Amino acid sequence: MRKVCDGLILKVTDIGEHDRALTLLTADDGKFYIIAKGARSVRSKFASLCRICAYVNVELHEREGRYWLYSGSINQAFFGINSDLDSFALASYVMQLADEITGESFPAHEVLRMSLNTLYAIENKLKPLAQIKATYEAFAANVSGF
């Protein structure tokens, strides 16, 4: 079965010698895991897709209860976050929080929207980083039921 969706890559984990496991956050399906065969290779067509904080459009193939990356494209890469260590650290923290507050197979429209808006604010330095962090933490606490 093939599936096409847009999602935010929350986590990238190396598995084996050549593969990567991705944690993808989508609006309708929540969080789920994808295996990208050969993504660690320099010549891989998936190398650009397999990076944290990338908002991607992917085509997946389901086999044996797992999703395998078939093809994809980048919607928004947020490359500006990599220019500053503090910005990258905050973006990584936001991705970890988003991973913690979402579950598998539960819609995550609000979390995805807020995470993308936060990454945009970090990349373009719309507000001080401390204020962006506090705003996202308050949102995460609200979504978690506190």
PDB file of C-alpha atoms in Angstrom:
ATOM      1  CA  MET A   1       0.000   0.000   0.000  1.00  0.00           C
ATOM      2  CA  ARG A   2       1.294   3.458  -0.906  1.00  0.00           C
ATOM      3  CA  LYS A   3       0.709   6.581   1.110  1.00  0.00           C
ATOM      4  CA  VAL A   4       1.580  10.223   0.363  1.00  0.00           C
ATOM      5  CA  CYS A   5       1.751  12.781   3.166  1.00  0.00           C
ATOM      6  CA  ASP A   6       3.378  15.988   4.368  1.00  0.00           C
ATOM      7  CA  GLY A   7       5.236  15.891   7.642  1.00  0.00           C
ATOM      8  CA  LEU A   8       7.913  17.339   9.877  1.00  0.00           C
ATOM      9  CA  ILE A   9      10.945  15.193  10.641  1.00  0.00           C
ATOM     10  CA  LEU A  10      11.354  15.162  14.420  1.00  0.00           C
ATOM     11  CA  LYS A  11      14.126  12.639  14.811  1.00  0.00           C
ATOM     12  CA  VAL A  12      16.746  10.891  12.671  1.00  0.00           C
ATOM     13  CA  THR A  13      18.415   7.693  13.883  1.00  0.00           C
ATOM     14  CA  ASP A  14      21.105   5.724  12.094  1.00  0.00           C
ATOM     15  CA  ILE A  15      20.391   2.000  11.804  1.00  0.00           C
ATOM     16  CA  GLY A  16      22.735  -0.526  10.328  1.00  0.00           C
ATOM     17  CA  GLU A  17      25.493   0.632   8.018  1.00  0.00           C
ATOM     18  CA  HIS A  18      23.471   2.442   5.385  1.00  0.00           C
ATOM     19  CA  ASP A  19      19.930   3.069   6.613  1.00  0.00           C
ATOM     20  CA  ARG A  20      18.148   5.691   8.691  1.00  0.00           C
ATOM     21  CA  ALA A  21      14.984   5.616  10.771  1.00  0.00           C
ATOM     22  CA  LEU A  22      12.924   8.809  10.727  1.00  0.00           C
ATOM     23  CA  THR A  23      10.231   9.982  13.108  1.00  0.00           C
ATOM     24  CA  LEU A  24       7.674  11.920  11.073  1.00  0.00           C
ATOM     25  CA  LEU A  25       4.936  14.149  12.495  1.00  0.00           C
ATOM     26  CA  THR A  26       1.887  14.539  10.257  1.00  0.00           C
ATOM     27  CA  ALA A  27      -1.321  16.457  10.815  1.00  0.00           C
ATOM     28  CA  ASP A  28      -3.752  13.594  10.232  1.00  0.00           C
ATOM     29  CA  ASP A  29      -1.828  10.506  11.357  1.00  0.00           C
ATOM     30  CA  GLY A  30       0.229  11.978  14.173  1.00  0.00           C
ATOM     31  CA  LYS A  31       3.679  10.528  14.693  1.00  0.00           C
ATOM     32  CA  PHE A  32       4.983   7.460  12.903  1.00  0.00           C
ATOM     33  CA  TYR A  33       8.262   5.877  11.926  1.00  0.00           C
ATOM     34  CA  ILE A  34       9.820   5.471   8.486  1.00  0.00           C
ATOM     35  CA  ILE A  35      12.828   3.514   7.307  1.00  0.00           C
ATOM     36  CA  ALA A  36      14.923   5.109   4.566  1.00  0.00           C
ATOM     37  CA  LYS A  37      17.050   2.438   2.891  1.00  0.00           C
ATOM     38  CA  GLY A  38      20.544   3.622   1.957  1.00  0.00           C
ATOM     39  CA  ALA A  39      19.969   7.161   3.255  1.00  0.00           C
ATOM     40  CA  ARG A  40      23.403   7.371   4.891  1.00  0.00           C
ATOM     41  CA  SER A  41      25.157   6.923   1.560  1.00  0.00           C
ATOM     42  CA  VAL A  42      26.591  10.033  -0.082  1.00  0.00           C
ATOM     43  CA  ARG A  43      24.907   9.096  -3.373  1.00  0.00           C
ATOM     44  CA  SER A  44      21.488   8.482  -1.811  1.00  0.00           C
ATOM     45  CA  LYS A  45      18.484  10.291  -3.239  1.00  0.00           C
ATOM     46  CA  PHE A  46      17.102  10.461   0.325  1.00  0.00           C
ATOM     47  CA  ALA A  47      20.094  12.203   1.945  1.00  0.00           C
ATOM     48  CA  SER A  48      18.546  15.683   1.724  1.00  0.00           C
ATOM     49  CA  LEU A  49      15.202  14.486   3.112  1.00  0.00           C
ATOM     50  CA  CYS A  50      16.688  12.804   6.161  1.00  0.00           C
ATOM     51  CA  ARG A  51      17.495  15.791   8.331  1.00  0.00           C
ATOM     52  CA  ILE A  52      15.896  17.061  11.495  1.00  0.00           C
ATOM     53  CA  CYS A  53      13.533  20.053  11.184  1.00  0.00           C
ATOM     54  CA  ALA A  54      12.767  19.412   7.504  1.00  0.00           C
ATOM     55  CA  TYR A  55       9.145  19.741   6.413  1.00  0.00           C
ATOM     56  CA  VAL A  56       8.806  17.165   3.660  1.00  0.00           C
ATOM     57  CA  ASN A  57       6.330  15.585   1.278  1.00  0.00           C
ATOM     58  CA  VAL A  58       6.972  11.837   1.194  1.00  0.00           C
ATOM     59  CA  GLU A  59       5.605   8.825  -0.611  1.00  0.00           C
ATOM     60  CA  LEU A  60       5.686   5.741   1.586  1.00  0.00           C
ATOM     61  CA  HIS A  61       5.308   2.057   0.959  1.00  0.00           C
ATOM     62  CA  GLU A  62       3.902  -0.122   3.732  1.00  0.00           C
ATOM     63  CA  ARG A  63       5.412  -3.580   4.069  1.00  0.00           C
ATOM     64  CA  GLU A  64       5.184  -5.970   6.995  1.00  0.00           C
ATOM     65  CA  GLY A  65       3.678  -3.298   9.231  1.00  0.00           C
ATOM     66  CA  ARG A  66       6.492  -0.802   8.582  1.00  0.00           C
ATOM     67  CA  TYR A  67       6.677   2.265   6.394  1.00  0.00           C
ATOM     68  CA  TRP A  68       9.533   2.497   3.897  1.00  0.00           C
ATOM     69  CA  LEU A  69      10.495   5.736   2.165  1.00  0.00           C
ATOM     70  CA  TYR A  70       9.823   5.440  -1.562  1.00  0.00           C
ATOM     71  CA  SER A  71      10.298   9.037  -2.726  1.00  0.00           C
ATOM     72  CA  GLY A  72       9.924  12.563  -1.470  1.00  0.00           C
ATOM     73  CA  SER A  73      10.632  16.260  -1.750  1.00  0.00           C
ATOM     74  CA  ILE A  74      11.383  19.066   0.667  1.00  0.00           C
ATOM     75  CA  ASN A  75       8.629  21.622   1.274  1.00  0.00           C
ATOM     76  CA  GLN A  76      10.659  23.757   3.713  1.00  0.00           C
ATOM     77  CA  ALA A  77      14.209  23.009   4.858  1.00  0.00           C
ATOM     78  CA  PHE A  78      14.760  25.715   7.514  1.00  0.00           C
ATOM     79  CA  PHE A  79      18.442  26.011   6.565  1.00  0.00           C
ATOM     80  CA  GLY A  80      18.732  29.349   8.404  1.00  0.00           C
ATOM     81  CA  ILE A  81      18.534  27.520  11.724  1.00  0.00           C
ATOM     82  CA  ASN A  82      21.957  25.977  11.081  1.00  0.00           C
ATOM     83  CA  SER A  83      23.672  29.379  10.976  1.00  0.00           C
ATOM     84  CA  ASP A  84      23.643  29.842  14.747  1.00  0.00           C
ATOM     85  CA  LEU A  85      24.359  27.263  17.462  1.00  0.00           C
ATOM     86  CA  ASP A  86      21.755  28.715  19.844  1.00  0.00           C
ATOM     87  CA  SER A  87      19.100  28.587  17.120  1.00  0.00           C
ATOM     88  CA  PHE A  88      19.945  24.994  16.250  1.00  0.00           C
ATOM     89  CA  ALA A  89      19.891  23.976  19.922  1.00  0.00           C
ATOM     90  CA  LEU A  90      16.457  25.550  20.391  1.00  0.00           C
ATOM     91  CA  ALA A  91      15.119  23.922  17.212  1.00  0.00           C
ATOM     92  CA  SER A  92      16.385  20.526  18.415  1.00  0.00           C
ATOM     93  CA  TYR A  93      14.703  21.103  21.780  1.00  0.00           C
ATOM     94  CA  VAL A  94      11.428  21.998  20.059  1.00  0.00           C
ATOM     95  CA  MET A  95      11.615  18.789  17.995  1.00  0.00           C
ATOM     96  CA  GLN A  96      12.193  16.738  21.167  1.00  0.00           C
ATOM     97  CA  LEU A  97       9.209  18.370  22.873  1.00  0.00           C
ATOM     98  CA  ALA A  98       7.009  17.757  19.823  1.00  0.00           C
ATOM     99  CA  ASP A  99       8.111  14.120  19.862  1.00  0.00           C
ATOM    100  CA  GLU A 100       7.189  13.806  23.542  1.00  0.00           C
ATOM    101  CA  ILE A 101       3.756  15.447  23.397  1.00  0.00           C
ATOM    102  CA  THR A 102       2.444  13.581  20.350  1.00  0.00           C
ATOM    103  CA  GLY A 103       1.369   9.999  20.035  1.00  0.00           C
ATOM    104  CA  GLU A 104       1.146   7.484  17.261  1.00  0.00           C
ATOM    105  CA  SER A 105      -2.060   7.393  15.208  1.00  0.00           C
ATOM    106  CA  PHE A 106      -3.545  10.502  16.853  1.00  0.00           C
ATOM    107  CA  PRO A 107      -4.144  13.654  14.791  1.00  0.00           C
ATOM    108  CA  ALA A 108      -1.625  16.375  15.566  1.00  0.00           C
ATOM    109  CA  HIS A 109      -2.837  19.426  13.632  1.00  0.00           C
ATOM    110  CA  GLU A 110      -2.103  21.915  16.419  1.00  0.00           C
ATOM    111  CA  VAL A 111       1.323  20.500  17.311  1.00  0.00           C
ATOM    112  CA  LEU A 112       2.446  20.418  13.681  1.00  0.00           C
ATOM    113  CA  ARG A 113       1.224  23.969  13.040  1.00  0.00           C
ATOM    114  CA  MET A 114       2.861  25.356  16.182  1.00  0.00           C
ATOM    115  CA  SER A 115       6.114  23.480  15.547  1.00  0.00           C
ATOM    116  CA  LEU A 116       6.361  24.840  12.001  1.00  0.00           C
ATOM    117  CA  ASN A 117       5.558  28.372  13.181  1.00  0.00           C
ATOM    118  CA  THR A 118       8.187  28.072  15.906  1.00  0.00           C
ATOM    119  CA  LEU A 119      10.838  26.891  13.439  1.00  0.00           C
ATOM    120  CA  TYR A 120       9.956  29.815  11.181  1.00  0.00           C
ATOM    121  CA  ALA A 121      10.284  32.241  14.101  1.00  0.00           C
ATOM    122  CA  ILE A 122      13.654  30.763  15.074  1.00  0.00           C
ATOM    123  CA  GLU A 123      14.981  30.857  11.509  1.00  0.00           C
ATOM    124  CA  ASN A 124      13.918  34.457  10.906  1.00  0.00           C
ATOM    125  CA  LYS A 125      14.678  35.638  14.460  1.00  0.00           C
ATOM    126  CA  LEU A 126      11.229  37.200  14.819  1.00  0.00           C
ATOM    127  CA  LYS A 127      11.529  37.362  18.619  1.00  0.00           C
ATOM    128  CA  PRO A 128      14.294  36.673  21.158  1.00  0.00           C
ATOM    129  CA  LEU A 129      15.035  32.947  21.417  1.00  0.00           C
ATOM    130  CA  ALA A 130      14.116  32.878  25.121  1.00  0.00           C
ATOM    131  CA  GLN A 131      10.664  34.227  24.310  1.00  0.00           C
ATOM    132  CA  ILE A 132      10.164  31.691  21.487  1.00  0.00           C
ATOM    133  CA  LYS A 133      11.201  28.878  23.830  1.00  0.00           C
ATOM    134  CA  ALA A 134       8.845  30.004  26.592  1.00  0.00           C
ATOM    135  CA  THR A 135       5.939  30.290  24.158  1.00  0.00           C
ATOM    136  CA  TYR A 136       6.465  26.766  22.817  1.00  0.00           C
ATOM    137  CA  GLU A 137       6.851  25.332  26.329  1.00  0.00           C
ATOM    138  CA  ALA A 138       3.564  26.952  27.383  1.00  0.00           C
ATOM    139  CA  PHE A 139       1.891  25.500  24.300  1.00  0.00           C
ATOM    140  CA  ALA A 140       3.349  22.041  25.020  1.00  0.00           C
ATOM    141  CA  ALA A 141       2.122  22.180  28.612  1.00  0.00           C
ATOM    142  CA  ASN A 142      -1.342  23.180  27.410  1.00  0.00           C
ATOM    143  CA  VAL A 143      -1.513  20.358  24.856  1.00  0.00           C
ATOM    144  CA  SER A 144      -0.305  17.885  27.496  1.00  0.00           C
ATOM    145  CA  GLY A 145      -3.173  18.866  29.792  1.00  0.00           C
ATOM    146  CA  PHE A 146      -1.395  20.984  32.378  1.00  0.00           C
TER     147      PHE A 146
END
